[in-house]
Amino acid sequence: MSAALDSFFFSYQALIFAVGVNGLLALSMYTVLAIGQLSLGQAAFMGIGAYVSTLLTLDAGWPFWAVLMAAMAVPALAALVIGGPTLKLTGVYLALATIGLGEILRIFCNASELTGGALGLSGIPNKTSFGLIYGILALALLGAVLVARSKLGRAMEAMREDEVAAGVMGVNLPAMKLGALVVSAMLAGLAGALNAHANSFIGPNDYGFDQAVTILSFALLGGIGSPFGPVLGAVILTVLPELLTALHDFKLVVNGFIIVVAVLFMPRGLLVWRIGRIG
């Protein structure tokens, strides 16, 4: 039995790690969608975390725990810098502005020798493990659940349903928006660092528009009624392409069809259950 489990883990290690990393990315998207903001900057924050962690590992020789801290701190700083002007925007305009952040990162990484240009960076030592990735995911999920059950979670839900009414009731809208964006950037940067040290390679095209839409799809498919919904969406959309491998080029068509059907017939996502309040 143990030999069979070892063989299964060895064969599907990359997929198992990808599910955990994408679960973190889904929680980063949930953090901003939970207050009614549509940001597509998660892929850029993930890329910043990936490049920062890789450069600190390869060029500076930092210990891995310090690398992970930096991979959260630098995207958080970037979120603070861009948060002021962009969070005044709403709806599709905020989404367009955050898409621009990803394109700036892609162009910079393509042109810079520091980031390896279009060829990216390879030879990144694998310092991740099943316990590390899923331990971090479990802690992030626990934190999101505790927030959702608190008075803060109630304020976030009020913002999502009616921002004007929430402001009238005393919710500090600018602080809530900036805080959600910073936490979202930290989670995405951490996911980028874990992904870089699991795959041993990063490239500028890994963090563009396609990746941003994929992360958004996790939350749309799973639903944002609770933190478990986006994680469920990430699990399905990460595993599904592997199950459809026999369809070759048509697997992306089937994948997209499932997302369209889910959005049309289940607009609140697959998991509509909401967490009860304690505050």
Tab-separated table of C-alpha atoms in Angstrom:
chain	number	residue	atom	x	y	z
A	1	MET	CA	0.000	0.000	0.000
A	2	SER	CA	2.789	2.357	0.964
A	3	ALA	CA	4.693	1.528	-2.225
A	4	ALA	CA	1.567	2.270	-4.287
A	5	LEU	CA	1.122	5.643	-2.565
A	6	ASP	CA	4.789	6.500	-3.103
A	7	SER	CA	4.468	5.598	-6.792
A	8	PHE	CA	1.282	7.695	-7.139
A	9	PHE	CA	2.887	10.691	-5.417
A	10	PHE	CA	6.030	10.406	-7.552
A	11	SER	CA	3.982	10.211	-10.789
A	12	TYR	CA	1.663	13.104	-9.940
A	13	GLN	CA	3.909	15.247	-7.741
A	14	ALA	CA	3.825	18.241	-10.101
A	15	LEU	CA	0.009	18.111	-10.296
A	16	ILE	CA	-0.349	17.765	-6.509
A	17	PHE	CA	1.922	20.750	-5.939
A	18	ALA	CA	0.052	22.766	-8.619
A	19	VAL	CA	-3.288	22.151	-6.856
A	20	GLY	CA	-1.900	23.569	-3.611
A	21	VAL	CA	-0.289	26.599	-5.286
A	22	ASN	CA	-3.439	27.353	-7.290
A	23	GLY	CA	-5.480	27.062	-4.089
A	24	LEU	CA	-3.402	29.917	-2.645
A	25	LEU	CA	-3.921	31.943	-5.827
A	26	ALA	CA	-7.662	31.324	-5.593
A	27	LEU	CA	-7.664	32.663	-2.016
A	28	SER	CA	-5.767	35.761	-3.196
A	29	MET	CA	-8.537	36.409	-5.751
A	30	TYR	CA	-11.214	35.702	-3.126
A	31	THR	CA	-9.695	38.393	-0.883
A	32	VAL	CA	-10.468	41.187	-3.346
A	33	LEU	CA	-13.706	39.741	-4.740
A	34	ALA	CA	-15.022	39.409	-1.170
A	35	ILE	CA	-15.248	43.204	-0.946
A	36	GLY	CA	-16.676	43.606	-4.455
A	37	GLN	CA	-13.446	44.614	-6.228
A	38	LEU	CA	-12.466	43.017	-9.562
A	39	SER	CA	-8.671	42.981	-9.754
A	40	LEU	CA	-6.690	41.101	-12.398
A	41	GLY	CA	-3.317	41.905	-10.870
A	42	GLN	CA	-2.873	38.573	-9.073
A	43	ALA	CA	-0.761	37.136	-11.909
A	44	ALA	CA	1.572	40.156	-11.716
A	45	PHE	CA	1.904	39.854	-7.936
A	46	MET	CA	2.590	36.142	-8.385
A	47	GLY	CA	5.303	36.988	-10.934
A	48	ILE	CA	6.908	39.535	-8.602
A	49	GLY	CA	7.035	36.969	-5.819
A	50	ALA	CA	8.456	34.339	-8.175
A	51	TYR	CA	11.235	36.569	-9.534
A	52	VAL	CA	12.134	38.059	-6.143
A	53	SER	CA	12.391	34.617	-4.542
A	54	THR	CA	14.394	33.217	-7.460
A	55	LEU	CA	16.911	36.066	-7.557
A	56	LEU	CA	17.387	35.985	-3.783
A	57	THR	CA	17.950	32.217	-3.943
A	58	LEU	CA	20.256	32.079	-6.975
A	59	ASP	CA	22.199	35.338	-6.616
A	60	ALA	CA	22.120	36.167	-2.899
A	61	GLY	CA	21.882	32.713	-1.324
A	62	TRP	CA	19.220	33.732	1.202
A	63	PRO	CA	17.689	30.989	3.372
A	64	PHE	CA	14.370	29.734	2.058
A	65	TRP	CA	12.248	31.060	4.939
A	66	ALA	CA	13.676	34.571	4.348
A	67	VAL	CA	13.031	34.173	0.621
A	68	LEU	CA	9.363	33.416	1.301
A	69	MET	CA	9.061	36.474	3.554
A	70	ALA	CA	10.552	38.681	0.830
A	71	ALA	CA	8.251	37.115	-1.775
A	72	MET	CA	5.308	38.369	0.289
A	73	ALA	CA	6.787	41.735	1.294
A	74	VAL	CA	7.751	43.021	-2.166
A	75	PRO	CA	4.324	42.378	-3.818
A	76	ALA	CA	2.690	43.909	-0.725
A	77	LEU	CA	4.821	47.038	-1.204
A	78	ALA	CA	3.861	47.133	-4.885
A	79	ALA	CA	0.200	46.864	-3.884
A	80	LEU	CA	0.596	49.779	-1.481
A	81	VAL	CA	2.164	51.913	-4.227
A	82	ILE	CA	-0.472	51.209	-6.866
A	83	GLY	CA	-3.371	50.949	-4.412
A	84	GLY	CA	-3.887	54.671	-3.952
A	85	PRO	CA	-4.629	55.623	-7.568
A	86	THR	CA	-6.156	52.347	-8.816
A	87	LEU	CA	-8.582	51.692	-5.952
A	88	LYS	CA	-10.425	54.888	-6.795
A	89	LEU	CA	-11.559	52.999	-9.883
A	90	THR	CA	-14.419	50.513	-9.808
A	91	GLY	CA	-15.700	47.583	-11.858
A	92	VAL	CA	-14.162	47.005	-15.262
A	93	TYR	CA	-11.931	50.081	-15.010
A	94	LEU	CA	-10.077	48.630	-12.010
A	95	ALA	CA	-9.720	45.339	-13.881
A	96	LEU	CA	-8.220	47.137	-16.901
A	97	ALA	CA	-5.776	49.057	-14.711
A	98	THR	CA	-4.557	45.907	-12.973
A	99	ILE	CA	-4.170	44.114	-16.316
A	100	GLY	CA	-1.746	46.906	-17.199
A	101	LEU	CA	0.355	45.997	-14.146
A	102	GLY	CA	0.807	42.498	-15.509
A	103	GLU	CA	1.798	43.756	-18.945
A	104	ILE	CA	4.379	46.138	-17.424
A	105	LEU	CA	5.929	43.229	-15.515
A	106	ARG	CA	5.995	41.023	-18.639
A	107	ILE	CA	7.643	43.704	-20.774
A	108	PHE	CA	10.208	44.489	-18.067
A	109	CYS	CA	11.102	40.814	-17.586
A	110	ASN	CA	11.417	40.311	-21.347
A	111	ALA	CA	13.815	43.260	-21.674
A	112	SER	CA	15.910	42.859	-18.514
A	113	GLU	CA	19.050	40.726	-18.278
A	114	LEU	CA	18.516	40.475	-14.521
A	115	THR	CA	15.380	38.393	-15.046
A	116	GLY	CA	16.870	36.306	-17.868
A	117	GLY	CA	14.921	38.078	-20.619
A	118	ALA	CA	12.479	36.053	-22.692
A	119	LEU	CA	14.307	32.827	-21.774
A	120	GLY	CA	13.471	33.257	-18.096
A	121	LEU	CA	15.442	31.771	-15.213
A	122	SER	CA	16.163	28.064	-14.729
A	123	GLY	CA	18.049	25.888	-12.293
A	124	ILE	CA	15.982	27.049	-9.316
A	125	PRO	CA	16.542	24.572	-6.454
A	126	ASN	CA	13.454	22.632	-5.401
A	127	LYS	CA	12.934	23.567	-1.761
A	128	THR	CA	9.212	22.911	-1.525
A	129	SER	CA	7.415	19.886	-0.178
A	130	PHE	CA	3.877	18.548	0.130
A	131	GLY	CA	3.766	19.482	3.805
A	132	LEU	CA	5.009	23.031	3.221
A	133	ILE	CA	2.616	23.885	0.383
A	134	TYR	CA	-0.485	22.354	1.943
A	135	GLY	CA	0.452	23.577	5.422
A	136	ILE	CA	0.575	27.160	4.113
A	137	LEU	CA	-2.678	26.621	2.204
A	138	ALA	CA	-4.367	25.283	5.344
A	139	LEU	CA	-3.188	28.276	7.417
A	140	ALA	CA	-4.351	30.734	4.735
A	141	LEU	CA	-7.716	28.986	4.501
A	142	LEU	CA	-8.100	29.001	8.294
A	143	GLY	CA	-7.283	32.711	8.414
A	144	ALA	CA	-9.813	33.460	5.658
A	145	VAL	CA	-12.514	31.468	7.478
A	146	LEU	CA	-11.867	33.273	10.785
A	147	VAL	CA	-12.057	36.645	9.018
A	148	ALA	CA	-15.256	35.632	7.219
A	149	ARG	CA	-16.837	34.690	10.579
A	150	SER	CA	-15.871	37.978	12.265
A	151	LYS	CA	-17.237	41.535	12.221
A	152	LEU	CA	-14.606	42.304	9.587
A	153	GLY	CA	-16.117	39.629	7.377
A	154	ARG	CA	-19.547	41.189	7.852
A	155	ALA	CA	-18.158	44.548	6.744
A	156	MET	CA	-16.532	42.931	3.698
A	157	GLU	CA	-19.810	41.301	2.713
A	158	ALA	CA	-21.641	44.607	3.155
A	159	MET	CA	-19.134	46.299	0.818
A	160	ARG	CA	-19.631	43.562	-1.764
A	161	GLU	CA	-23.414	43.876	-1.691
A	162	ASP	CA	-23.694	47.712	-1.552
A	163	GLU	CA	-20.565	49.829	-1.179
A	164	VAL	CA	-22.443	53.110	-0.667
A	165	ALA	CA	-24.629	51.683	2.094
A	166	ALA	CA	-21.563	50.138	3.777
A	167	GLY	CA	-19.844	53.531	3.759
A	168	VAL	CA	-22.904	55.177	5.299
A	169	MET	CA	-22.891	52.542	8.049
A	170	GLY	CA	-19.336	53.524	9.003
A	171	VAL	CA	-17.179	51.041	7.084
A	172	ASN	CA	-13.796	52.598	6.228
A	173	LEU	CA	-13.916	51.891	2.486
A	174	PRO	CA	-10.406	53.098	1.446
A	175	ALA	CA	-8.689	51.195	4.282
A	176	MET	CA	-10.680	48.041	3.557
A	177	LYS	CA	-9.890	48.177	-0.163
A	178	LEU	CA	-6.167	48.799	0.376
A	179	GLY	CA	-5.937	46.132	3.069
A	180	ALA	CA	-7.621	43.542	0.846
A	181	LEU	CA	-5.311	44.369	-2.071
A	182	VAL	CA	-2.185	44.091	0.103
A	183	VAL	CA	-3.227	40.740	1.614
A	184	SER	CA	-4.145	39.524	-1.862
A	185	ALA	CA	-0.695	40.529	-3.180
A	186	MET	CA	1.053	38.758	-0.286
A	187	LEU	CA	-0.799	35.492	-0.965
A	188	ALA	CA	-0.137	35.687	-4.712
A	189	GLY	CA	3.559	36.484	-4.146
A	190	LEU	CA	3.880	33.531	-1.763
A	191	ALA	CA	2.221	31.269	-4.340
A	192	GLY	CA	4.664	32.533	-6.977
A	193	ALA	CA	7.666	31.710	-4.783
A	194	LEU	CA	6.383	28.209	-4.017
A	195	ASN	CA	5.626	27.614	-7.693
A	196	ALA	CA	9.096	28.785	-8.787
A	197	HIS	CA	10.843	26.510	-6.298
A	198	ALA	CA	8.608	23.570	-7.264
A	199	ASN	CA	9.025	23.854	-11.055
A	200	SER	CA	12.689	25.032	-11.095
A	201	PHE	CA	11.899	27.445	-13.959
A	202	ILE	CA	10.103	30.769	-14.430
A	203	GLY	CA	9.495	32.856	-17.550
A	204	PRO	CA	7.797	36.215	-18.230
A	205	ASN	CA	4.908	34.648	-20.153
A	206	ASP	CA	3.881	32.636	-17.069
A	207	TYR	CA	2.395	35.746	-15.448
A	208	GLY	CA	0.472	37.438	-18.240
A	209	PHE	CA	-3.183	37.917	-19.137
A	210	ASP	CA	-3.896	34.184	-19.549
A	211	GLN	CA	-2.768	33.434	-16.016
A	212	ALA	CA	-4.803	36.375	-14.654
A	213	VAL	CA	-7.982	35.025	-16.276
A	214	THR	CA	-7.227	31.514	-15.047
A	215	ILE	CA	-6.963	32.744	-11.443
A	216	LEU	CA	-10.246	34.640	-11.836
A	217	SER	CA	-11.854	31.465	-13.203
A	218	PHE	CA	-11.031	29.613	-9.965
A	219	ALA	CA	-13.243	32.027	-7.991
A	220	LEU	CA	-16.004	32.259	-10.615
A	221	LEU	CA	-16.364	28.496	-10.850
A	222	GLY	CA	-16.161	27.764	-7.132
A	223	GLY	CA	-18.106	30.808	-5.905
A	224	ILE	CA	-17.180	33.505	-3.383
A	225	GLY	CA	-19.799	32.783	-0.729
A	226	SER	CA	-17.016	31.296	1.414
A	227	PRO	CA	-13.221	30.835	1.097
A	228	PHE	CA	-13.767	27.159	0.277
A	229	GLY	CA	-15.457	27.975	-3.048
A	230	PRO	CA	-12.430	29.431	-4.879
A	231	VAL	CA	-10.217	26.624	-3.545
A	232	LEU	CA	-12.710	24.070	-4.896
A	233	GLY	CA	-12.643	25.875	-8.262
A	234	ALA	CA	-8.835	25.758	-8.262
A	235	VAL	CA	-8.835	22.020	-7.578
A	236	ILE	CA	-11.301	21.326	-10.412
A	237	LEU	CA	-9.638	23.557	-12.999
A	238	THR	CA	-6.160	22.227	-12.149
A	239	VAL	CA	-7.067	18.547	-12.221
A	240	LEU	CA	-9.567	18.686	-15.102
A	241	PRO	CA	-7.005	19.299	-17.913
A	242	GLU	CA	-5.085	16.225	-16.716
A	243	LEU	CA	-8.239	14.087	-16.851
A	244	LEU	CA	-8.940	15.369	-20.377
A	245	THR	CA	-5.456	14.650	-21.713
A	246	ALA	CA	-6.874	11.993	-24.074
A	247	LEU	CA	-8.762	14.757	-25.915
A	248	HIS	CA	-5.445	16.447	-26.835
A	249	ASP	CA	-6.102	19.928	-28.291
A	250	PHE	CA	-9.841	19.755	-27.522
A	251	LYS	CA	-9.300	19.625	-23.755
A	252	LEU	CA	-9.064	23.423	-23.531
A	253	VAL	CA	-12.360	23.690	-25.451
A	254	VAL	CA	-14.060	21.324	-22.998
A	255	ASN	CA	-12.477	23.176	-20.081
A	256	GLY	CA	-13.803	26.505	-21.335
A	257	PHE	CA	-17.248	25.006	-22.049
A	258	ILE	CA	-17.533	23.800	-18.452
A	259	ILE	CA	-16.668	27.287	-17.157
A	260	VAL	CA	-19.266	28.921	-19.436
A	261	VAL	CA	-21.971	26.464	-18.345
A	262	ALA	CA	-21.096	27.007	-14.682
A	263	VAL	CA	-21.257	30.795	-15.011
A	264	LEU	CA	-24.559	30.717	-16.963
A	265	PHE	CA	-26.440	28.234	-14.799
A	266	MET	CA	-24.660	28.708	-11.448
A	267	PRO	CA	-23.816	32.427	-11.253
A	268	ARG	CA	-22.920	32.124	-7.561
A	269	GLY	CA	-20.537	29.238	-8.281
A	270	LEU	CA	-20.563	25.573	-7.365
A	271	LEU	CA	-20.350	26.186	-3.609
A	272	VAL	CA	-23.055	28.628	-2.504
A	273	TRP	CA	-22.781	27.776	1.198
A	274	ARG	CA	-21.935	30.775	3.403
A	275	ILE	CA	-20.041	30.727	6.689
A	276	GLY	CA	-21.978	31.710	9.833
A	277	ARG	CA	-20.979	34.727	11.907
A	278	ILE	CA	-19.472	34.734	15.384
A	279	GLY	CA	-19.085	38.522	15.736
